[in-house]
PDB file of C-alpha atoms in Angstrom:
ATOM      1  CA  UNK A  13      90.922-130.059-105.965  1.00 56.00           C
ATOM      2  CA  UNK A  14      92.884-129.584-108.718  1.00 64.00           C
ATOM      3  CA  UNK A  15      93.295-131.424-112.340  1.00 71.00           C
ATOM      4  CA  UNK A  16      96.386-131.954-113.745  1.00 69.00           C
ATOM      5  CA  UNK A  17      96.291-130.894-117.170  1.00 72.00           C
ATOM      6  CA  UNK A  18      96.958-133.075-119.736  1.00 76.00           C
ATOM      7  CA  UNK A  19      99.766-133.431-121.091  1.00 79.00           C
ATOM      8  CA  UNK A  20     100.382-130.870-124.748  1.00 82.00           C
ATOM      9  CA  UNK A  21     100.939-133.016-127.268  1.00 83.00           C
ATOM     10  CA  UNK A  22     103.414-131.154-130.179  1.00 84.00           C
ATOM     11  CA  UNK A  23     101.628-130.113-133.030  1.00 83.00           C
ATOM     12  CA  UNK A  24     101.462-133.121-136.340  1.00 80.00           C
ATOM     13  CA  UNK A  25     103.869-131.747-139.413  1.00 77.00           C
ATOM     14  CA  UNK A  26     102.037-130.382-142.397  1.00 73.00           C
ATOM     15  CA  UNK A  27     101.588-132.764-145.241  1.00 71.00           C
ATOM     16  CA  UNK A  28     104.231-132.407-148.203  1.00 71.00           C
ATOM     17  CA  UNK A  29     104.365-133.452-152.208  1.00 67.00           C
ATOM     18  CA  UNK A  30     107.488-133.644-152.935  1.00 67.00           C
ATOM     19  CA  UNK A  31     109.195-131.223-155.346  1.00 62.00           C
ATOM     20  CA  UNK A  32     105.721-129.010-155.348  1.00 61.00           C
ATOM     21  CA  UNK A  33     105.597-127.897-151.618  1.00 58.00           C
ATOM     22  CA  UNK A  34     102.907-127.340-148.501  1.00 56.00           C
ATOM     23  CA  UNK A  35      99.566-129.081-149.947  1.00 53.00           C
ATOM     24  CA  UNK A  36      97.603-128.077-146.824  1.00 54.00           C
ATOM     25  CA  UNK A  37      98.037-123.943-145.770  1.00 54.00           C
ATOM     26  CA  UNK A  38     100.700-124.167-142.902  1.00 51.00           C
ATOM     27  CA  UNK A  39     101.682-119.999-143.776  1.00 51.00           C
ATOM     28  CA  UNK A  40     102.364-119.730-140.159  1.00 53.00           C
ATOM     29  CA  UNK A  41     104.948-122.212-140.422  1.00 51.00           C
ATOM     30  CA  UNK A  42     109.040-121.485-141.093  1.00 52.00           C
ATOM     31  CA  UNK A  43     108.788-124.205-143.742  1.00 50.00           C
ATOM     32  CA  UNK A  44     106.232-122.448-145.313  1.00 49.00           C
ATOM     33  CA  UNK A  45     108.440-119.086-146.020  1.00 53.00           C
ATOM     34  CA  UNK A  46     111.370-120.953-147.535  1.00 55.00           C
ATOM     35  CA  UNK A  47     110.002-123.078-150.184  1.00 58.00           C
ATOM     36  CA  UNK A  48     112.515-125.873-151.633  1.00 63.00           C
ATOM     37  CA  UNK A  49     114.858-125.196-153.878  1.00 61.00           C
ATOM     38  CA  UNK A  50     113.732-127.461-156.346  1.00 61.00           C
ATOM     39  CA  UNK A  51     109.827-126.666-156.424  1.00 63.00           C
ATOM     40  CA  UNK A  52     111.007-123.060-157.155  1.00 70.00           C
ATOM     41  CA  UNK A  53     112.519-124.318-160.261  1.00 76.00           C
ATOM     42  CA  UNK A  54     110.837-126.702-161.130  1.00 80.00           C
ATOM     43  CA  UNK A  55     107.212-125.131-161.719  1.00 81.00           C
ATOM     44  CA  UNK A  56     108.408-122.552-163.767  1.00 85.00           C
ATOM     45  CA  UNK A  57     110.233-124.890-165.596  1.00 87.00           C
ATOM     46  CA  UNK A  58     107.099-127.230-165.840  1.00 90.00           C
ATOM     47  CA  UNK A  59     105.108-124.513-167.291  1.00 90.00           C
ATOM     48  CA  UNK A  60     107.582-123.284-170.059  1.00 93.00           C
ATOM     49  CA  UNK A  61     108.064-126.623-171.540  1.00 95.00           C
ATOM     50  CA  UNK A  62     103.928-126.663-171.650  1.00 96.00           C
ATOM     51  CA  UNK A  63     103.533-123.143-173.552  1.00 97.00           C
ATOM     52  CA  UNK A  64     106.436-124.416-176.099  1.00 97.00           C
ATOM     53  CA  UNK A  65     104.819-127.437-176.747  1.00 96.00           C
ATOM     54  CA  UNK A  66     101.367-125.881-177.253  1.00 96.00           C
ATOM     55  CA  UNK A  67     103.069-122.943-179.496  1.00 95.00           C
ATOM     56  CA  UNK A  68     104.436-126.102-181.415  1.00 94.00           C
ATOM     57  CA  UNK A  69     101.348-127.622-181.775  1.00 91.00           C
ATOM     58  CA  UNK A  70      99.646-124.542-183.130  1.00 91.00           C
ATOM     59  CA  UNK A  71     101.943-123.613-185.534  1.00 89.00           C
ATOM     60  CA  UNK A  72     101.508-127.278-186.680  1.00 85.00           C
ATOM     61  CA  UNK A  73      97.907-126.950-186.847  1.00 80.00           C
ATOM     62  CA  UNK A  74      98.176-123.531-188.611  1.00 78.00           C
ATOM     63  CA  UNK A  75     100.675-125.038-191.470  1.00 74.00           C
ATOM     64  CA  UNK A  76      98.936-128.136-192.469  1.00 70.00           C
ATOM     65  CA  UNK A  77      98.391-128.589-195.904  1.00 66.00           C
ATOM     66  CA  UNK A  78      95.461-130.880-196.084  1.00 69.00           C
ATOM     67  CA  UNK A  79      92.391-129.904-195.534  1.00 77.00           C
ATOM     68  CA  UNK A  80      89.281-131.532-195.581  1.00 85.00           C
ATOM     69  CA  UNK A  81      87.570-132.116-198.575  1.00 87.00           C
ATOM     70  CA  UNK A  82      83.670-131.198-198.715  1.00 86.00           C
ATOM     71  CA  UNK A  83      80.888-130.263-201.298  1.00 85.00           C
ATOM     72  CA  UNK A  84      79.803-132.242-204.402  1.00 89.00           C
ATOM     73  CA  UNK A  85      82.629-130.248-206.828  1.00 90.00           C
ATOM     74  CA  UNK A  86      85.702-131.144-204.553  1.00 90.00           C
ATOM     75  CA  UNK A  87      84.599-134.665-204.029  1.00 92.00           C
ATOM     76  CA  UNK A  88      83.937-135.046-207.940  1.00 92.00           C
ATOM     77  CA  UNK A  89      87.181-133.879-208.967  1.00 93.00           C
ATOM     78  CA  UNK A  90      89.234-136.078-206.753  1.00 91.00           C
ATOM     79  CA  UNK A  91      90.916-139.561-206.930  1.00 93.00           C
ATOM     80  CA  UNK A  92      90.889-141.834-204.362  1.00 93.00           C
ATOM     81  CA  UNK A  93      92.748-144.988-204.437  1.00 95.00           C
ATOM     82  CA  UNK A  94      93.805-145.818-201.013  1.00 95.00           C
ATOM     83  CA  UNK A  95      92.568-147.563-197.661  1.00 96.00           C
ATOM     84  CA  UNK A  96      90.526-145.923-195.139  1.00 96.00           C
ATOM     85  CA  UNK A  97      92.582-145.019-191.925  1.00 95.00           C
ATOM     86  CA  UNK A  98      89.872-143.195-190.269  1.00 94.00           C
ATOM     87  CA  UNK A  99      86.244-143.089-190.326  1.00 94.00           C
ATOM     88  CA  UNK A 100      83.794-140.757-188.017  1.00 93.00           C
ATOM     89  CA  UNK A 101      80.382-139.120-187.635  1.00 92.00           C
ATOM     90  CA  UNK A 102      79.496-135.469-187.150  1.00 89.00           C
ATOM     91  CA  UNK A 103      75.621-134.843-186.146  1.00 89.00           C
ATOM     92  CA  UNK A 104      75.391-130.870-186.872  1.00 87.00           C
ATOM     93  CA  UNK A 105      72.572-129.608-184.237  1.00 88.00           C
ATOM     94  CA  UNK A 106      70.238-127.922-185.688  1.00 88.00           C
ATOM     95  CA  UNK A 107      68.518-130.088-187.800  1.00 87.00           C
ATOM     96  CA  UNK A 108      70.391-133.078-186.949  1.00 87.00           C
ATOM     97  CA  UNK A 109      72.305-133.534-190.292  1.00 87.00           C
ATOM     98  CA  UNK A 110      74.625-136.542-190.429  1.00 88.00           C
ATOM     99  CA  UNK A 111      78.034-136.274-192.144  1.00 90.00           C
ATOM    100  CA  UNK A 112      80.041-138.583-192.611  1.00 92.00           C
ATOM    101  CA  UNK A 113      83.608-138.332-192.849  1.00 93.00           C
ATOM    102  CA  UNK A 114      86.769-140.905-193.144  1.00 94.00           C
ATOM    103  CA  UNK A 115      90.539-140.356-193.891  1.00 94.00           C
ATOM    104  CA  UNK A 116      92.176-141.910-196.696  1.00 94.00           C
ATOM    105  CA  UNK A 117      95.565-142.889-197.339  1.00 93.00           C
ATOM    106  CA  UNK A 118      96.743-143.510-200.684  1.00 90.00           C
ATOM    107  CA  UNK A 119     100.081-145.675-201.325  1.00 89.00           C
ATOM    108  CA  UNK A 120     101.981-142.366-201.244  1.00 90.00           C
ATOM    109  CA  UNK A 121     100.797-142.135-198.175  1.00 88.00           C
ATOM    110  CA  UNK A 122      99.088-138.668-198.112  1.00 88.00           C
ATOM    111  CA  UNK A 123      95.925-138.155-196.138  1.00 89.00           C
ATOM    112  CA  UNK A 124      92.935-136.914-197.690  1.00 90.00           C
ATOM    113  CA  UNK A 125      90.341-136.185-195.475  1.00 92.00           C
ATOM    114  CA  UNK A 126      86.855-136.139-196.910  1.00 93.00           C
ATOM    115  CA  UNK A 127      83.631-134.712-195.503  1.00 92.00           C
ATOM    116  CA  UNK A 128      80.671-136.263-197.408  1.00 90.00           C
ATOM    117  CA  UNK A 129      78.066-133.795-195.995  1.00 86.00           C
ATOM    118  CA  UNK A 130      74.116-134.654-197.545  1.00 84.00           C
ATOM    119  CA  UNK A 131      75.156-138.099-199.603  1.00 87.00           C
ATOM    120  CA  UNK A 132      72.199-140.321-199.843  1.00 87.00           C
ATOM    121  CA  UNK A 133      73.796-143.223-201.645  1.00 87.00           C
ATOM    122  CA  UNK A 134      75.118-144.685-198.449  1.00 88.00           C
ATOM    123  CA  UNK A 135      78.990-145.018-198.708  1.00 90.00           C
ATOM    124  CA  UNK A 136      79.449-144.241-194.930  1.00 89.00           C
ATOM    125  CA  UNK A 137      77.158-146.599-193.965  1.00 89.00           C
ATOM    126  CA  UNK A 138      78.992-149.334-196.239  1.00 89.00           C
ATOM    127  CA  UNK A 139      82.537-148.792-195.612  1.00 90.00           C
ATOM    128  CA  UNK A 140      84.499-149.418-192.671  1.00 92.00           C
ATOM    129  CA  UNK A 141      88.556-148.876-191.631  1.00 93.00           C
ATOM    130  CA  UNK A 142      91.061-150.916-193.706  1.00 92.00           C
ATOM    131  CA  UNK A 143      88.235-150.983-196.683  1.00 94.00           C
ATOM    132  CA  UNK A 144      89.966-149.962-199.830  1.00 95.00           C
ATOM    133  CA  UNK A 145      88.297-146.997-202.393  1.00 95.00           C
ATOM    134  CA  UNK A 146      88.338-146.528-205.606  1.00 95.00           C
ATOM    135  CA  UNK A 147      87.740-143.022-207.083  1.00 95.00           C
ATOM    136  CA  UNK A 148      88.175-141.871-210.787  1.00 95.00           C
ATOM    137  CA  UNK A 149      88.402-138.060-210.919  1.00 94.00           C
ATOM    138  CA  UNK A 150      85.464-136.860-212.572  1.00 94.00           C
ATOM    139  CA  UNK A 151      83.277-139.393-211.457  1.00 93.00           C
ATOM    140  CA  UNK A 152      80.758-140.316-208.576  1.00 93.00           C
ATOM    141  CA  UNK A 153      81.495-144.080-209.107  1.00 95.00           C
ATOM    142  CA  UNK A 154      83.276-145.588-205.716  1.00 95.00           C
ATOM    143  CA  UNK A 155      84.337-149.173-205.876  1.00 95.00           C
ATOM    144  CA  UNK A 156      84.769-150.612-202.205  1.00 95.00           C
ATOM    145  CA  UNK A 157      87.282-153.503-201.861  1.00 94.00           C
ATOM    146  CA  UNK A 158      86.476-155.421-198.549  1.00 88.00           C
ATOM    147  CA  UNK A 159      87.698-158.208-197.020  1.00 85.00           C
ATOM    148  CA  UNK A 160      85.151-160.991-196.253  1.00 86.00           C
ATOM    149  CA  UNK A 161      82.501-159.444-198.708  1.00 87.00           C
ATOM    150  CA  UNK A 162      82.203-158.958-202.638  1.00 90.00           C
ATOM    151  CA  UNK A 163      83.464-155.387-203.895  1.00 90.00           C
ATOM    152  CA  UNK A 164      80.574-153.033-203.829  1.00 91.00           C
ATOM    153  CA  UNK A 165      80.219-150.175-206.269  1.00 92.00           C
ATOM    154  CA  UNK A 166      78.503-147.131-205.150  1.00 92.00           C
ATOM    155  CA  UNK A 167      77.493-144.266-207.211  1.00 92.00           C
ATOM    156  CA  UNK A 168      77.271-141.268-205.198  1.00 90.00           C
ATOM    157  CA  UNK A 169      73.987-139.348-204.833  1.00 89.00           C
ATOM    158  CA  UNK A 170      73.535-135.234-203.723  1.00 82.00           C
TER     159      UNK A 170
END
């Protein structure tokens, strides 16, 4: 007695993304061989724009004139009269160090950026974004303007 065989059921078409091809294998298949026109231009395409925009970006990086400012004689000689636009924390590993460090922008509106490294006074504790500083040049004494509190003077302690 013989079975009839059941009946061959056409193989399922491989799975497509649009504009980037084939997602699963399928080299066996015609479709595979002649990619679409517009995947074959638009990868390369894809990955120029990406290499300008990071070359762009790095000569950015490379040409910026501020730096940040750091150590007891830069921070003495400037003048800071401006709001604080950023504010962050770096914990250096091996022993833990806390700096903190904050952007300010004066009514200019250039950026200093300001690295307070070992000060025990407690400025980057006390400040926060939006705060206003005060700064003489040649002087440790920072006034902090805030909003709901009384201004604060801080001298600054290495």
């Amino acid at each position: 007695m013989e079975q009839a065989s059941p009946r061959r059921r056409p193989p399922r078409p491989k799975l497509k993304m649009p504009l980037i091809g084939n997602m699963l294998g399928g080299a066996s298949n015609s479709s595979a061989k002649d990619p679409s026109l517009l995947s074959s231009k638009l990868t390369p395409l894809i990955v120029g724009v990406v290499i300008i925009i990071y070359a762009i970006d790095y000569v950015r990086s490379k040409n910026d004139t501020h730096g940040v400012y750091q150590g007891v004689d830069d921070i003495k000689e400037m003048a800071w009269n401006g709001k604080v636009a950023k504010k962050w924390v770096n914990i250096i590993p091996p022993d833990n160090e806390i700096h903190y460090m904050f952007q300010i922008i004066d009514a200019k509106g250039e950026v200093q950026t300001v690295d307070l490294g070992n000060e025990k006074a407690g400025l980057g504790d006390l400040m926060m974004p939006k705060n206003t500083l005060i700064k003489k040049a040649g002087s440790f004494d920072v006034t902090v303007k805030r909003y709901f509190k009384n201004d604060t003077t801080i001298v600054l302690k290495y």
